[in-house]
Coordinates of C-alpha atoms in Angstrom, one line a residue:
P196 CA 59.5 187.4 45.4
V197 CA 60.4 183.7 45.1
F198 CA 64.1 184.5 45.6
W199 CA 63.2 186.6 48.7
L200 CA 61.2 183.7 50.2
F201 CA 64.0 181.3 49.5
Q202 CA 66.6 183.7 51.0
Q203 CA 64.3 184.0 54.1
A204 CA 64.1 180.2 54.4
L205 CA 67.9 180.0 54.3
D206 CA 68.4 182.9 56.8
T207 CA 65.9 181.5 59.3
G208 CA 67.5 178.0 59.2
I209 CA 64.6 176.2 57.6
F210 CA 67.1 175.0 55.0
G211 CA 70.8 174.8 55.7
S212 CA 73.7 175.8 53.6
S213 CA 74.2 172.2 52.5
F214 CA 70.7 172.2 51.1
A215 CA 71.4 175.4 49.1
K216 CA 74.7 174.0 47.8
A217 CA 73.0 170.7 46.7
L218 CA 70.3 172.7 45.0
L219 CA 72.8 174.8 43.1
D220 CA 75.0 171.8 42.2
T221 CA 72.0 170.0 40.6
K222 CA 70.4 172.9 38.8
E223 CA 71.8 171.8 35.4
I224 CA 71.0 168.1 35.6
N225 CA 68.1 168.2 33.2
N226 CA 69.4 170.9 30.9
P227 CA 70.1 169.2 27.5
G228 CA 73.0 170.4 25.4
P229 CA 72.7 170.9 21.6
Y230 CA 72.9 167.1 20.9
G231 CA 70.5 166.1 23.7
L232 CA 73.3 165.2 26.2
P233 CA 73.0 166.8 29.6
T234 CA 75.5 169.6 30.3
W235 CA 75.7 169.3 34.0
W236 CA 79.4 168.3 34.0
Q237 CA 80.6 171.5 32.4
S238 CA 82.2 172.8 35.6
G239 CA 85.2 170.6 35.2
N240 CA 84.2 168.6 38.2
E241 CA 85.9 165.2 37.8
N242 CA 83.3 163.2 39.6
A243 CA 80.4 164.7 37.6
L244 CA 82.4 164.1 34.4
A245 CA 83.1 160.5 35.3
Q246 CA 79.4 160.0 35.7
A247 CA 78.8 161.7 32.3
V248 CA 81.4 159.6 30.7
A249 CA 79.9 156.4 32.0
K250 CA 76.4 157.5 30.7
E251 CA 77.8 158.3 27.3
A252 CA 79.8 155.1 27.1
H253 CA 76.7 153.1 28.0
A254 CA 74.7 155.0 25.4
Q255 CA 77.3 154.1 22.8
G256 CA 77.3 150.4 23.9
I257 CA 80.4 150.4 26.1
T258 CA 79.7 148.5 29.3
D259 CA 83.2 147.3 30.2
R260 CA 84.2 149.2 33.3
N261 CA 87.9 149.0 32.6
Q262 CA 87.3 150.7 29.2
I263 CA 85.4 153.5 31.0
C264 CA 88.3 153.8 33.4
Y265 CA 90.7 154.2 30.5
I266 CA 88.6 156.8 28.9
M267 CA 88.7 158.8 32.1
A268 CA 92.4 158.4 32.4
T269 CA 92.8 159.7 28.8
I270 CA 90.7 162.7 29.6
Q271 CA 92.7 163.3 32.8
H272 CA 95.9 163.4 30.7
E273 CA 94.7 165.1 27.6
T274 CA 93.1 168.0 29.6
A275 CA 96.1 168.4 31.9
A276 CA 93.8 167.2 34.8
T277 CA 91.4 170.2 34.4
F278 CA 88.6 167.8 33.3
K279 CA 87.4 170.4 30.9
P280 CA 87.6 170.5 27.1
I281 CA 90.8 172.5 26.3
A282 CA 92.6 173.8 23.3
E283 CA 96.1 172.6 22.5
Y284 CA 98.8 174.9 23.9
G285 CA 100.3 176.8 20.9
G286 CA 97.8 175.2 18.6
A287 CA 97.5 178.1 16.3
K288 CA 101.2 177.6 15.4
Q289 CA 100.9 173.9 14.6
R290 CA 101.2 172.8 11.0
Y291 CA 97.7 171.4 11.1
A292 CA 96.2 174.7 12.3
P293 CA 93.4 175.7 12.4
Y294 CA 92.6 172.1 13.2
Y295 CA 94.7 171.9 16.3
G296 CA 93.9 169.8 19.3
R297 CA 90.6 170.6 21.1
G298 CA 88.4 168.9 23.5
Y299 CA 88.7 166.1 26.0
V300 CA 90.9 164.1 23.5
Q301 CA 92.7 166.9 21.6
L302 CA 91.0 166.2 18.2
T303 CA 93.5 167.3 15.5
W304 CA 93.7 167.5 11.7
K305 CA 91.0 168.6 9.2
Y306 CA 90.0 165.1 8.3
N307 CA 89.0 164.3 11.9
Y308 CA 87.0 167.5 12.1
A309 CA 85.3 166.4 8.9
K310 CA 84.5 162.9 10.3
Y311 CA 82.8 164.4 13.3
S312 CA 81.0 167.0 11.1
D313 CA 79.5 164.0 9.3
K314 CA 78.7 162.0 12.4
L315 CA 77.0 164.8 14.3
H316 CA 75.6 166.7 11.3
Q317 CA 77.4 169.9 12.2
D318 CA 80.1 171.9 10.4
Y319 CA 83.2 171.6 12.6
V320 CA 85.5 172.2 9.6
S321 CA 84.2 175.8 9.3
N322 CA 83.7 176.1 13.1
P323 CA 86.4 174.0 14.8
D324 CA 86.0 175.7 18.2
Q325 CA 82.6 174.0 18.4
V326 CA 84.2 170.7 19.4
M327 CA 85.1 172.4 22.6
Q328 CA 81.5 172.1 23.7
P329 CA 81.5 169.5 26.5
D330 CA 78.7 167.4 25.0
V331 CA 80.4 167.3 21.6
S332 CA 83.8 166.6 23.1
L333 CA 82.3 163.8 25.2
F334 CA 80.8 162.2 22.2
V335 CA 84.1 162.5 20.3
I336 CA 86.3 160.9 22.9
V337 CA 83.9 157.9 23.5
D338 CA 83.1 157.3 19.9
G339 CA 86.7 157.8 18.7
M340 CA 88.2 155.4 21.3
K341 CA 85.5 152.8 20.7
N342 CA 85.7 152.9 16.9
G343 CA 89.4 153.6 16.3
V344 CA 88.8 157.0 14.7
F345 CA 92.2 158.5 15.9
T346 CA 94.8 155.8 15.1
G347 CA 92.8 152.8 13.9
K348 CA 93.2 151.1 17.3
T349 CA 90.2 150.6 19.6
L350 CA 89.4 150.1 23.2
G351 CA 88.5 146.5 22.4
D352 CA 92.0 145.9 21.0
Y353 CA 93.5 146.3 24.5
I354 CA 90.8 146.2 27.0
S355 CA 88.2 143.4 26.7
G356 CA 86.9 141.0 29.3
S357 CA 89.9 139.7 31.3
R358 CA 92.4 141.4 29.0
V359 CA 93.3 144.7 30.5
D360 CA 96.4 146.3 28.9
F361 CA 96.3 149.9 30.0
V362 CA 99.8 150.6 28.9
N363 CA 99.4 149.7 25.2
A364 CA 95.9 151.2 25.1
R365 CA 97.6 154.5 24.7
R366 CA 98.0 153.4 21.0
I367 CA 94.4 154.3 20.6
I368 CA 95.3 158.0 20.9
N369 CA 99.0 158.6 20.4
G370 CA 101.5 155.8 20.1
T371 CA 103.1 155.1 23.5
D372 CA 103.5 158.7 24.5
R373 CA 103.1 158.9 28.4
A374 CA 101.6 155.4 28.3
E375 CA 102.8 154.3 31.8
L376 CA 101.6 157.6 33.4
I377 CA 98.1 157.2 31.8
A378 CA 98.0 153.5 32.7
G379 CA 98.5 154.6 36.3
Y380 CA 95.6 157.1 36.1
A381 CA 93.4 154.2 34.8
Q382 CA 94.4 152.1 37.7
Q383 CA 93.4 154.9 40.1
W384 CA 90.0 155.2 38.3
Q385 CA 89.4 151.5 38.8
K386 CA 89.1 152.3 42.5
T387 CA 86.2 154.7 42.0
T388 CA 82.7 154.0 42.9
L389 CA 81.3 156.7 40.6
F390 CA 80.4 154.3 37.8

């Protein structure tokens, strides 16, 4: 009956289609994921993800806007611009399988899965696909880039206050692989008003 009344309101023009779209777009805002993080960015919408990244960064003590821009640039590259946690192409054939790249940052190697098993009190070593959950993947990329989990290099090593070295910041994840491209993404994210 409630659905029928809502449908009648839409059909008669009391609420327009933009109201219905807004209602559907916001239905997940207060739905917490397994670690208490909201799951409303799961659609792969880059704007919603940018807001989620900013919230998670702030929750982990990152307030430098340029650092948040670089996290978003990294996600853009590591997910092939899908803005969804993805699995590494051909991952099952990698020498480090079954701990091939997954998530917003392409977490690899058993020792990294073990680190996040300890940090989040879950067993990602036995269940590596669980790092594909958006809230887990979001925690991993922010924490890993902040604390140097992936290469020993941190966001603060390259981006802090007036020092903004988006090119060398790639060393946080993977040497200088595609460093200029990702730096360009970060510069584009600097123009956003989403965070």
